[in-house]
Every structure is written in structure tokens, then in C-alpha cells.
Coordinates of C-alpha atoms and ligand atoms in Angstrom, one line a residue:
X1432 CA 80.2 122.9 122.0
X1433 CA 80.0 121.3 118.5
X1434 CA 78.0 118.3 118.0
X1435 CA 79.3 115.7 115.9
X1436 CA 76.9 116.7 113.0
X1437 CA 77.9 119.9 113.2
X1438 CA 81.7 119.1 113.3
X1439 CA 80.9 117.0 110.4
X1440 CA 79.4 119.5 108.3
X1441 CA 82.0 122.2 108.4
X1442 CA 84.5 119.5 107.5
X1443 CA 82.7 118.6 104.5
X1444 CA 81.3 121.9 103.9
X1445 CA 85.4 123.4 104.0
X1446 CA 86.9 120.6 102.1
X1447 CA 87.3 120.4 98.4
X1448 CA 87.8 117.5 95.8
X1449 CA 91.4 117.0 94.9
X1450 CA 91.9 117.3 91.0
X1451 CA 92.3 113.9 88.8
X1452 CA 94.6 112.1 87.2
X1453 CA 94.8 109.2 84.5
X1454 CA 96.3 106.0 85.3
X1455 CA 96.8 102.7 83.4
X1456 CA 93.8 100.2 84.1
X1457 CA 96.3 97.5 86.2
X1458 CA 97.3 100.1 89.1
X1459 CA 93.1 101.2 89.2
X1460 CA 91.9 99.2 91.9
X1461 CA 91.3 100.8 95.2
X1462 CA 90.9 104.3 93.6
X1463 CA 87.9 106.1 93.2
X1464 CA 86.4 106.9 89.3
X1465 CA 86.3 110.6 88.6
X1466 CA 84.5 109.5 85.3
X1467 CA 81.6 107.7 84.2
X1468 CA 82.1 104.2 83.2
X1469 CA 80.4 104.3 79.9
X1470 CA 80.1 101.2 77.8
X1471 CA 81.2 101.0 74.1
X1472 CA 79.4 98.2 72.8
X1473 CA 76.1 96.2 74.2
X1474 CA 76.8 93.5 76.3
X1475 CA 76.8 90.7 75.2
X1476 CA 77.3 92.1 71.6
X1477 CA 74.5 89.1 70.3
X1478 CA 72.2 86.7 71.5
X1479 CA 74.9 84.3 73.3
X1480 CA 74.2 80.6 73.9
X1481 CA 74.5 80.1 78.5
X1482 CA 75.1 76.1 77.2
X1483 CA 76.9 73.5 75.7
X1484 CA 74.4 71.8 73.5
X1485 CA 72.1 72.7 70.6
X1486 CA 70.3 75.7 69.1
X1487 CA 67.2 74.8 67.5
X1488 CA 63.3 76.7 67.0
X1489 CA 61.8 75.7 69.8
X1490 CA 58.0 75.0 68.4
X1491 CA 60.2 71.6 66.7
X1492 CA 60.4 70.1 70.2
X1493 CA 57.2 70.0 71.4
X1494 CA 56.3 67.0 71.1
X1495 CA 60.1 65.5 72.1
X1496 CA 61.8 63.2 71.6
X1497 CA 62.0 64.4 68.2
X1498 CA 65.0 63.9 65.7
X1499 CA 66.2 67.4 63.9
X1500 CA 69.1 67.5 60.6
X1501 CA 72.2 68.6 61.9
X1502 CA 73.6 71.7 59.7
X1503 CA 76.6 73.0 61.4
X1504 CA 78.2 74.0 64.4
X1505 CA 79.2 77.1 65.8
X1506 CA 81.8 77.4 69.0
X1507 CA 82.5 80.9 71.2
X1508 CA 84.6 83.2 69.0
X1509 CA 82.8 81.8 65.7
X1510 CA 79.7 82.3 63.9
X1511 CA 77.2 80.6 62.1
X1512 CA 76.7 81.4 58.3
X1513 CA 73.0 80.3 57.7
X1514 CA 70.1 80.3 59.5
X1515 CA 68.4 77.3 61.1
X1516 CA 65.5 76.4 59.4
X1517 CA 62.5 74.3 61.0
X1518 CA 63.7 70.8 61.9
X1519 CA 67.4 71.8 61.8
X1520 CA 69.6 72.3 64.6
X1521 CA 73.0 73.8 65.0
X1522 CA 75.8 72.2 67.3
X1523 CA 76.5 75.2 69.9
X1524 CA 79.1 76.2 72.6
X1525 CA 78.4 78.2 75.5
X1526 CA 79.7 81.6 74.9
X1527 CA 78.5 81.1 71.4
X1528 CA 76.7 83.5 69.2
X1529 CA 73.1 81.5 68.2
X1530 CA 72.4 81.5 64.9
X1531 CA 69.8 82.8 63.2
X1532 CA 66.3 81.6 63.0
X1533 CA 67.3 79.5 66.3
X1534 CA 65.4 81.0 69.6
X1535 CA 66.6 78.1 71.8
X1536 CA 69.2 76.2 73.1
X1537 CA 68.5 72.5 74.3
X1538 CA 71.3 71.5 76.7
X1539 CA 73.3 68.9 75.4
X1540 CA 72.4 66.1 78.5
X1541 CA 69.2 65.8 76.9
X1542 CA 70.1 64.9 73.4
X1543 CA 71.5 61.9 71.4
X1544 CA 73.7 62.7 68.3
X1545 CA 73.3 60.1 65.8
X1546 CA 75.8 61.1 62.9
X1547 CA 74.0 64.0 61.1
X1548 CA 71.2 64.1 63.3
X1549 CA 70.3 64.5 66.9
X1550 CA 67.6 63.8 68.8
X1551 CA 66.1 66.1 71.1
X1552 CA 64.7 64.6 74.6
X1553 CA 63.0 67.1 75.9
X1554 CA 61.1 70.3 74.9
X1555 CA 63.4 73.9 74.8
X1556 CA 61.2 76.7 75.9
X1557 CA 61.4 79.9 73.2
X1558 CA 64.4 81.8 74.8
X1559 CA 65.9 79.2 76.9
X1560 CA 69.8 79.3 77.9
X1561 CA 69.9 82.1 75.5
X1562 CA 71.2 85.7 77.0
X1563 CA 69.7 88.0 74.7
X1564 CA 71.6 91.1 72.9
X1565 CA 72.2 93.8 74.6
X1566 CA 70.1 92.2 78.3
X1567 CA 73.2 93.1 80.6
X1568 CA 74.3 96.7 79.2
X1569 CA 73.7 99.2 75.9
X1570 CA 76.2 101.1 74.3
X1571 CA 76.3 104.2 75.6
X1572 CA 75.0 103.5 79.4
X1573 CA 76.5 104.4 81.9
X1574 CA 77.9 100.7 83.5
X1575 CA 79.8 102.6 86.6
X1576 CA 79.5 106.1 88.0
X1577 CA 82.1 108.4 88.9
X1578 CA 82.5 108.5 92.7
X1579 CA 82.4 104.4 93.1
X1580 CA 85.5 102.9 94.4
X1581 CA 87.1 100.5 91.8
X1582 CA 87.1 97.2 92.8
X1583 CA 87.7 94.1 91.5
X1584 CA 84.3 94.2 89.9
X1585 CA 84.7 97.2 88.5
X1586 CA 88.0 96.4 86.9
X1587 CA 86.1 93.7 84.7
X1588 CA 83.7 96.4 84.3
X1589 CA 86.1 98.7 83.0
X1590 CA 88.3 96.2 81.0
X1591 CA 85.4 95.2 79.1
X1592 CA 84.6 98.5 78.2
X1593 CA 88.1 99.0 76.4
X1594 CA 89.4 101.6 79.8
X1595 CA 92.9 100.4 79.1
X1596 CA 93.4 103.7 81.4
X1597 CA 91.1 105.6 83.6
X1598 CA 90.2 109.3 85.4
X1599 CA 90.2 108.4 89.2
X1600 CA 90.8 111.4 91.5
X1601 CA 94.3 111.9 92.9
X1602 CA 95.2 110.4 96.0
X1603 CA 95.2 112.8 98.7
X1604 CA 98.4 113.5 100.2
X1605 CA 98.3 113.2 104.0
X1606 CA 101.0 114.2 106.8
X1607 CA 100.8 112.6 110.1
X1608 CA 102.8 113.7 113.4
X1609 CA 102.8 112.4 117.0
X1610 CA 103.1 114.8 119.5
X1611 CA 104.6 114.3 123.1
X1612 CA 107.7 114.4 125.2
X1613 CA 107.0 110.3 126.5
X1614 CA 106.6 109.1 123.4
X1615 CA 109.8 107.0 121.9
X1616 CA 110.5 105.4 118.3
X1617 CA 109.3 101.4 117.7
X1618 CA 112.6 100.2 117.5
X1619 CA 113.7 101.5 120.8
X1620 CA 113.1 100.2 125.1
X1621 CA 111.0 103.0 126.7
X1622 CA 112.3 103.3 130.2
X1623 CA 110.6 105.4 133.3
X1624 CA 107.4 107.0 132.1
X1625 CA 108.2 106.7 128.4
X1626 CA 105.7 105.2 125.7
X1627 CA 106.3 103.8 122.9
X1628 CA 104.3 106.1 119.9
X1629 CA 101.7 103.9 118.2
X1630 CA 99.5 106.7 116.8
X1631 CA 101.5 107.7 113.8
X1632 CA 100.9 104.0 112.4
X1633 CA 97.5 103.2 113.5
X1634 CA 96.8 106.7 111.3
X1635 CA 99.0 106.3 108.4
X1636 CA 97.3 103.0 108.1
X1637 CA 93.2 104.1 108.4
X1638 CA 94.3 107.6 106.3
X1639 CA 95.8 104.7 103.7
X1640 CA 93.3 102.5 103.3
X1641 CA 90.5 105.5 103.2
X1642 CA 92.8 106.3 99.8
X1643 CA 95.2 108.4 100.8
X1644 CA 98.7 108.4 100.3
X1645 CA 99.9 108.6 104.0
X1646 CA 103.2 109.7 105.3
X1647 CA 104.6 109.1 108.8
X1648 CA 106.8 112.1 109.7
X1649 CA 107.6 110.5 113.4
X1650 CA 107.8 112.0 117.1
X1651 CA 107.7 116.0 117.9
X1652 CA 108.5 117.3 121.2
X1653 CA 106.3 118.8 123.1
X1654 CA 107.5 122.7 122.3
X1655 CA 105.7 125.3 120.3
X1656 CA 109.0 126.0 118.4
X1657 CA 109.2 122.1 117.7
X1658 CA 105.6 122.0 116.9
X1659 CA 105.5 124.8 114.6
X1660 CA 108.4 123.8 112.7
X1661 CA 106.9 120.6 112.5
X1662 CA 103.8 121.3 111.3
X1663 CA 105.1 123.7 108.6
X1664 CA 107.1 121.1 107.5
X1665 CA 104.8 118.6 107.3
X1666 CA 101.9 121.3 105.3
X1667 CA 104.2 121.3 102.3
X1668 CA 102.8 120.5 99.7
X1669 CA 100.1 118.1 101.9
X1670 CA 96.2 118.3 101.6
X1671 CA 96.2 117.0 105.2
X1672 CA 98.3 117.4 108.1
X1673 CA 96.9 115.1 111.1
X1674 CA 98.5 114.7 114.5
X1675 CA 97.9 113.3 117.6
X1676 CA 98.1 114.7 121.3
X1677 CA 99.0 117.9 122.5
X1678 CA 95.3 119.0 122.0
X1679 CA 94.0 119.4 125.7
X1680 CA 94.3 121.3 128.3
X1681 CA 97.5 120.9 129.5
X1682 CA 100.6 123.1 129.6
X1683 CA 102.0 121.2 127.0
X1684 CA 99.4 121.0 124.7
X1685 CA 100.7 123.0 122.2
X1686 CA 98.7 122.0 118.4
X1687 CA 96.2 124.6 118.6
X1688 CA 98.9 127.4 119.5
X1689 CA 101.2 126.1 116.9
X1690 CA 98.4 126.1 114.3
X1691 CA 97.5 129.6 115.2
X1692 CA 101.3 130.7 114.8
X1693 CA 101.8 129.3 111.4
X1694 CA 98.5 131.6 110.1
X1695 CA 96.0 128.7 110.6
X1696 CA 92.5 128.9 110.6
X1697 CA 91.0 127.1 113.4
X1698 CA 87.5 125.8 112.5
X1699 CA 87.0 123.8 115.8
X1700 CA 88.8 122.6 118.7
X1701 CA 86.4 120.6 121.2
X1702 CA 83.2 118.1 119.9
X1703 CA 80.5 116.7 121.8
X1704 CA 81.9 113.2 121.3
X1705 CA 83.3 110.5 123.3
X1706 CA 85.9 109.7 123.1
X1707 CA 87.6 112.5 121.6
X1708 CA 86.8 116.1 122.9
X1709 CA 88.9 118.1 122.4
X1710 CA 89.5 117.2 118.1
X1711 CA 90.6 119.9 116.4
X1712 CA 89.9 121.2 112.9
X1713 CA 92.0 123.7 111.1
X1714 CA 92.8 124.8 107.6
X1715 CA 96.1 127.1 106.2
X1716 CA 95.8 127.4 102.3
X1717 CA 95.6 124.6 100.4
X1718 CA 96.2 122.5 103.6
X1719 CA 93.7 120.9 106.4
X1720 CA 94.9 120.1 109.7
X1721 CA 93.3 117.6 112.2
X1722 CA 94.9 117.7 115.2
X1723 CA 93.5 114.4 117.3
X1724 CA 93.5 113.5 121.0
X1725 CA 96.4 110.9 122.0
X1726 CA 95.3 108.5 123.3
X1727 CA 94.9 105.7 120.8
X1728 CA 91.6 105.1 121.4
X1729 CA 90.2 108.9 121.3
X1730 CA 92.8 108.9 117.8
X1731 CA 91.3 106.1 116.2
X1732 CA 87.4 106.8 116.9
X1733 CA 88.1 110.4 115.8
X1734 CA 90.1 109.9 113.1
X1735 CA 87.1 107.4 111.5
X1736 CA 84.5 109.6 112.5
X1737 CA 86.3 113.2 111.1
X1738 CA 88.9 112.8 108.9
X1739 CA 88.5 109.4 106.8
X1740 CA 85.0 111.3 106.0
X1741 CA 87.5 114.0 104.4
X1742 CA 89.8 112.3 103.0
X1743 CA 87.0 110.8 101.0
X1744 CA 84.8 113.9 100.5
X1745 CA 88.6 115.0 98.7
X1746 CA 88.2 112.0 96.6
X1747 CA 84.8 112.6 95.4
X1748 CA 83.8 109.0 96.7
X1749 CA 80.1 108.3 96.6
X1750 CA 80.2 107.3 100.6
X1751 CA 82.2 109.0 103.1
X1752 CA 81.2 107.7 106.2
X1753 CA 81.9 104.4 107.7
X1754 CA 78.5 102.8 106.6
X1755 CA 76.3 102.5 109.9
X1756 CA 74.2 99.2 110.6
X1757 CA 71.2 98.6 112.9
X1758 CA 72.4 95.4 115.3
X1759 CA 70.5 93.9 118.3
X1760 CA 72.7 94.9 121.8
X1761 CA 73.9 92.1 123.0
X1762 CA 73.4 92.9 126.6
X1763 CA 72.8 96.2 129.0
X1764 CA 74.5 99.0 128.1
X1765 CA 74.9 102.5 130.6
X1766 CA 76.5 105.1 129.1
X1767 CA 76.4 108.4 131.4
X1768 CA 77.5 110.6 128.8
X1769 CA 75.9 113.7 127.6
X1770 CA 78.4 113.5 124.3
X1771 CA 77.5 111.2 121.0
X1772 CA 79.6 108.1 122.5
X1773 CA 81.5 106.0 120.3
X1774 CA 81.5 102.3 122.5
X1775 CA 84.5 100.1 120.8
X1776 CA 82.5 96.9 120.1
X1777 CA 82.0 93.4 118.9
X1778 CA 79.7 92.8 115.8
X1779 CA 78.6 89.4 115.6
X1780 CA 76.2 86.9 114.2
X1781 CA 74.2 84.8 116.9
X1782 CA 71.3 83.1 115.0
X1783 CA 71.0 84.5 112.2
X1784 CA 70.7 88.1 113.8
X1785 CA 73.1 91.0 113.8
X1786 CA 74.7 91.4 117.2
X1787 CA 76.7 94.4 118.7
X1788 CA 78.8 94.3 122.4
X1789 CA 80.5 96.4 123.8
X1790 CA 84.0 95.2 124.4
X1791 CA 85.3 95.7 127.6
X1792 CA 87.7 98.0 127.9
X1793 CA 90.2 100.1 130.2
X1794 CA 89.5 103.5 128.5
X1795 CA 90.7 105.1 125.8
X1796 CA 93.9 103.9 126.2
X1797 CA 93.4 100.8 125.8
X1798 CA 94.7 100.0 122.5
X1799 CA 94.9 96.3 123.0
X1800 CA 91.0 96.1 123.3
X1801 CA 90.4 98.1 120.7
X1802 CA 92.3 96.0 118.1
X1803 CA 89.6 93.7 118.6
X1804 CA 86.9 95.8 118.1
X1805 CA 85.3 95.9 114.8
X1806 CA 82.2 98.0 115.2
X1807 CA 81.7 101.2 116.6
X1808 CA 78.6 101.3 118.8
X1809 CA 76.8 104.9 118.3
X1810 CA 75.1 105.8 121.7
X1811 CA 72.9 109.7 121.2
X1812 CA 73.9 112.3 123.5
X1813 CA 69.9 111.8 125.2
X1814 CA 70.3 108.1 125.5
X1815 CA 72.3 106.6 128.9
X1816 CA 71.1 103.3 128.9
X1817 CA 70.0 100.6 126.4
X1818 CA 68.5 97.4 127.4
X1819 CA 69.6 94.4 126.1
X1820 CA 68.0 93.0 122.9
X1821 CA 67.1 97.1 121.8
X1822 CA 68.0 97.9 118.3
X1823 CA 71.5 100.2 118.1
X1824 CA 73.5 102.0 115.4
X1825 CA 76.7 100.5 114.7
X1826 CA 79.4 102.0 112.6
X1827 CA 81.5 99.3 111.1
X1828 CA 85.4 99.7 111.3
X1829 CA 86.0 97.7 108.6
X1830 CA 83.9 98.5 105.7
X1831 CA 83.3 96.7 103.2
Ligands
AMP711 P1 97.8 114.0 125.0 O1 96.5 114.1 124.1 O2 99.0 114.6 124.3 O3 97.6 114.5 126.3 O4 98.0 112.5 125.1 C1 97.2 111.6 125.9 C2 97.9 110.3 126.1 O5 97.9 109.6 124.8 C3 99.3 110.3 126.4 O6 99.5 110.4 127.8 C4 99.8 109.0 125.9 O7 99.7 108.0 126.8 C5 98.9 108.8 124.7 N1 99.6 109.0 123.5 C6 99.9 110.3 122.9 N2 100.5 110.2 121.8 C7 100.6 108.8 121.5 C8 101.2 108.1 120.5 N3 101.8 108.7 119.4 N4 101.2 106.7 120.5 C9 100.6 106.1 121.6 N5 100.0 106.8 122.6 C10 100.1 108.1 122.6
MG712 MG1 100.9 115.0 124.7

């Protein structure tokens, strides 16, 4: 059987960046640059005064107090004509450029403007409250690099830098289905041994916010006719068809035999995870499939662990893995499994350390638990027991 690595690999090995597109700066954030960010002027553009108050040549005010000639002022936006000279001074703004010959600014708390002079209280250090040209950024430099998600930072970044639009890669386009004969729609009462099907949701929302565009197709019945028709549906024109259930052992488990009858490739079908076994990894074309275990535990760790990896391998992002963590275990944990475990858990700060638990939970069904984990604890397929207070991985669920 596959390890996780393993699985891993061949996913990112087999999937390929989607191509790019160009999209108007105020619809950028949340995407993921398929350019450098390269800046077209220095930042800031001159020496620029951090203060209200005034510029001045700092060897005047050594031995402050001392009174300096006013000459002019010079607000943000503006600029002096001039230069100061020694014992003048120039009325500044933060934001300001600072004239020339200045190489301080003396905050304006610790003067006293008397007409058309002021007097200065204290000494200005040579530099001081002055950001100097060019200290943040140079023309030319590369301010963000392709594969960074945009962000609000990034949008400043970008805006100052005149990206009024922007290359960012194309958002994948994902399919999901949910497979099985109990399940029933949201808006209707499941009677007998019906479910209601939460799956399709729970994936259309992680596939979305890993920066794809996500599609629910709804319910397919448990019948290889159904399943096929259902999943050659769903390939068109997709870069990702995931489902859930219909992946074990079962008589009517029917993904695998349905990929296999539409001309799919099947990469993998079982991982040495847990939980999750029996994922399954295929491609046709143009098109991946993932078909995931059912129950909404198994779909949720799998789906983090597999396909949000694609999905962001496809978008040329920098990171595609949940970013790990090492946290203290906040108590004993036994784990009898020879798989990689995945232990829904609770990350938390106690004392300013970084704390993982797992929640308790009644298997991977247990969907209710699970919406309050927010960490994924990461036990090796050698390790079955950890003693409380030993340092653990943690994947977190929701990165940021
Ligand atoms: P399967 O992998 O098809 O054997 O499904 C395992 C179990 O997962 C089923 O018995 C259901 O309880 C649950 N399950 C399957 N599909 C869904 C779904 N779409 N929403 C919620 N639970 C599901
Ligand atoms: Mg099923």
C-alpha cells in the first residue's frame, strides 16, 4: 500500500498548472500571482518626512534649545523650492518630501513657533523621522513573487505599483458528486435508513476556499450506469472531478469501476492513512478524479491532505499543503494504527505554549466533532502512543 508521501507525490508529480488569465486589480484578492510583482518606481519616491514638525540640519540643534529662521513650508503632495541652509528650518508634514540640505526632522511637540522663527527644544539626530529614498523598495525589484496568494497586503502592494490589472492563474474548475443510495437532498426529511448528503458541501466549500471554482452536481445512485453517466458528465470541461463514497469494498461501491469504464487512469485506490483508506486517484485527459471515502470525516481529512494540495499545485501557489505546526499534546494519546493517522483535534494556547488535543470523537462519522476541530494531529505509521506534554505535528485546518 501507498504511503501518504507516496500518494502525495504522484499527485503532484501527475498534475499540471492551469494556464492564466488577466483580471482587473479589485476582483484579485484570494487569487494566486502568476507574475512577478515588480515595482515601477522606488518606494518612497524621496526622502519623506515620518512627522509633523520641522526639517532642519541637524549639527544646528546641538546645543538646543536653539532658535532657527523659518523659510517655508512644505505639506505631503508639495515640495520645497530651496534648500535649507544652516540655521534655517522648513515647516514639514508627515508624508512630506524634506527639502534639501535638511537631514532631519524635529517633531513638532518639541518646538515653539514664534512668528518667523521656531525654536527647537531638543536635539534631531542626522536622519531622524526621515524614511530615506528608495529604503522600502527600488524600481525594478521584485516587491511580490508569482506563486503568493493575493491578499490584502498584496493588493496595496500591487496598487502602488500601478497593477490596475494582474496575471493570476485560472481558477481551477472542480466537479463534486456524492455517491450513495441513503443519501437524500438538504431540503428534504430522511426517513428509515436514509441520510441526509453533507459531503458535497463540506467539499465544494474546502475545494473553494483552496481557490477553486467548485461546483455541486448533487446525489448519484449507487449504479455503475448512474455512476458513469455521472461522472462523464461532471469531467466536462472540469480539471477535477471529486466524489465521495462508493470507494470500498462493498457491492456497491462502484467509483473505481465507473472510472475504469469511462477510459480512466487509475493512479491509486487504497493509502496507508487514517482515516481514509481506500482514496482513490485517477486521471482521463485533461481531467483528475479523486474519488473519496464517505464518511464525512474520512472526506474531509482526505480531501485536505490529497486534493487541496492539487488544486493548489494547479494554481502554481508557493504552498500546497496545509502548513504543519509543532504543538505540545495536551494529554496521552494511543493510536494503534499502522497507517499515518490524521486525529481531528483542538489547537490551543494554554500559557503561552501551543497545545494540540485530540477531540473526542465517534469515528469518522462523526461530523459534529469534527466541525470543532481545527487542527489535524499527524501521528507516524511507527508511533502508537504519545505521552502527554511530547512535541506533535499538527496540520492546521484553517490556514492562515
Ligand atoms: P461509502 O464510502 O459509500 O461506503 O460511505 C460510507 C458512509 O459515509 C455511508 O454509510 C454514509 O453514512 C456516509 N456518507 C456517504 N456519502 C455521504 C454524504 N454525501 N454525506 C454524508 N455522509 C455520507
Ligand atoms: Mg456508498
Amino acid at each position: 500500500m501507498l504511503t501518504v508521501d507516496q500518494a502525495l507525490d504522484i499527485i503532484l508529480r501527475s498534475v499540471k498548472d492551469v494556464c492564466h488569465e488577466s483580471i482587473g486589480l479589485d476582483r484579485a484578492c484570494g487569487r494566486i500571482l502568476a507574475e512577478d510583482v515588480i515595482a515601477d518606481s522606488d518606494l518612497p519616491p524621496f526622502d519623506r518626512a515620518r512627522m509633523d514638525g520641522y526639517a532642519l540640519r541637524s549639527e544646528d540643534t546641538t546645543q538646543a534649545p536653539v532658535t532657527l529662521r523659518l523659510i517655508g513650508e512644505v505639506a505631503a503632495g508639495a515640495s520645497f523650492n530651496g534648500s535649507v541652509a544652516r540655521g534655517e528650518a522648513v515647516k514639514i508634514f508627515t508624508g512630506a518630501p524634506v527639502p534639501d540640505g535638511a537631514d532631519a526632522v524635529q517633531k513638532i511637540e518639541v518646538t515653539e513657533r514664534d512668528g518667523a522663527t521656531v525654536t527647537i527644544k531638543e536635539p534631531a539626530v542626522s536622519g531622524q523621522f526621515i524614511t530615506p529614498h528608495a529604503s522600502e523598495i527600488r524600481t525594478g525589484d521584485v516587491a511580490a513573487a508569482r506563486g503568493r496568494e493575493i491578499g490584502p497586503a498584496e493588493m496595496a502592494v500591487l496598487a502602488s505599483f500601478g497593477y490596475a490589472s494582474v496575471r493570476v492563474a485560472r481558477m481551477p474548475r472542480v466537479a463534486v458528486l456524492s455517491t450513495g443510495d441513503e443519501l437524500v437532498d438538504v431540503s428534504e426529511k430522511p426517513t428509515g435508513a436514509e441520510i441526509r448528503s453533507s459531503n458535497g458541501f463540506t467539499i465544494s466549500s474546502y475545494a473553494s476556499r483552496a481557490g477553486a471554482q467548485a461546483e455541486t452536481l448533487g446525489i448519484v445512485r449507487d449504479t455503475l450506469e448512474g455512476t458513469v453517466k455521472a461522472l462523464e458528465t461532471a469531467s466536462l470541461g472540469r480539471d477535477i472531478v471529486i466524489t465521495s463514497g462508493g470507494v470500498s469494498m462493498g457491492d456497491y461501491d462502484l467509483v473505481k469501476a465507473a472510472l475504469t469504464s469511462i477510459g480512466a487512469e487509475l493512479y491509486f485506490d487504497k493509502v496507508s492513512i487514517r482515516p481514509g483508506k481506500p482514496t482513490v486517484f485517477a486521471r482521463r485527459g485533461e481531467t483528475y478524479f479523486f474519488g473519496l471515502p464517505g464518511n464525512p470525516v474520512s472526506t474531509s481529512v482526505t480531501f485536505n491532505v490529497f486534493v487541496r494540495p492539487a488544486i493548489k499545485k494547479m494554481l502554481g501557489a508557493a504552498d500546497v499543503s496545509l502548513p504543519a505546526i509543532t504543538a505540545c499534546a495536551a494529554r496521552d494519546i494511543k493510536d494503534g494504527s499502522s497507517r499515518r493517522s490524521f486525529l481531528p483535534a483542538g489547537v490551543f494556547v494554554r500559557n503561552t505554549r501551543l497545545m494540540a488535543e485530540p477531540l473526542k470523537w465517534g469515528g469518522s462519522s462523526d461530523l459534529v466533532a469534527f466541525m470543532k476541530a481545527n487542527g489535524l494531529i499527524v501521528v507516524p505509521e511507527d508511533v502508537h502512543e504519545i505521552s502527554g506534554g511530547a512535541d506533535i505535528q499538527v496540520m492546521l485546518l484553517n490556514p492562515f
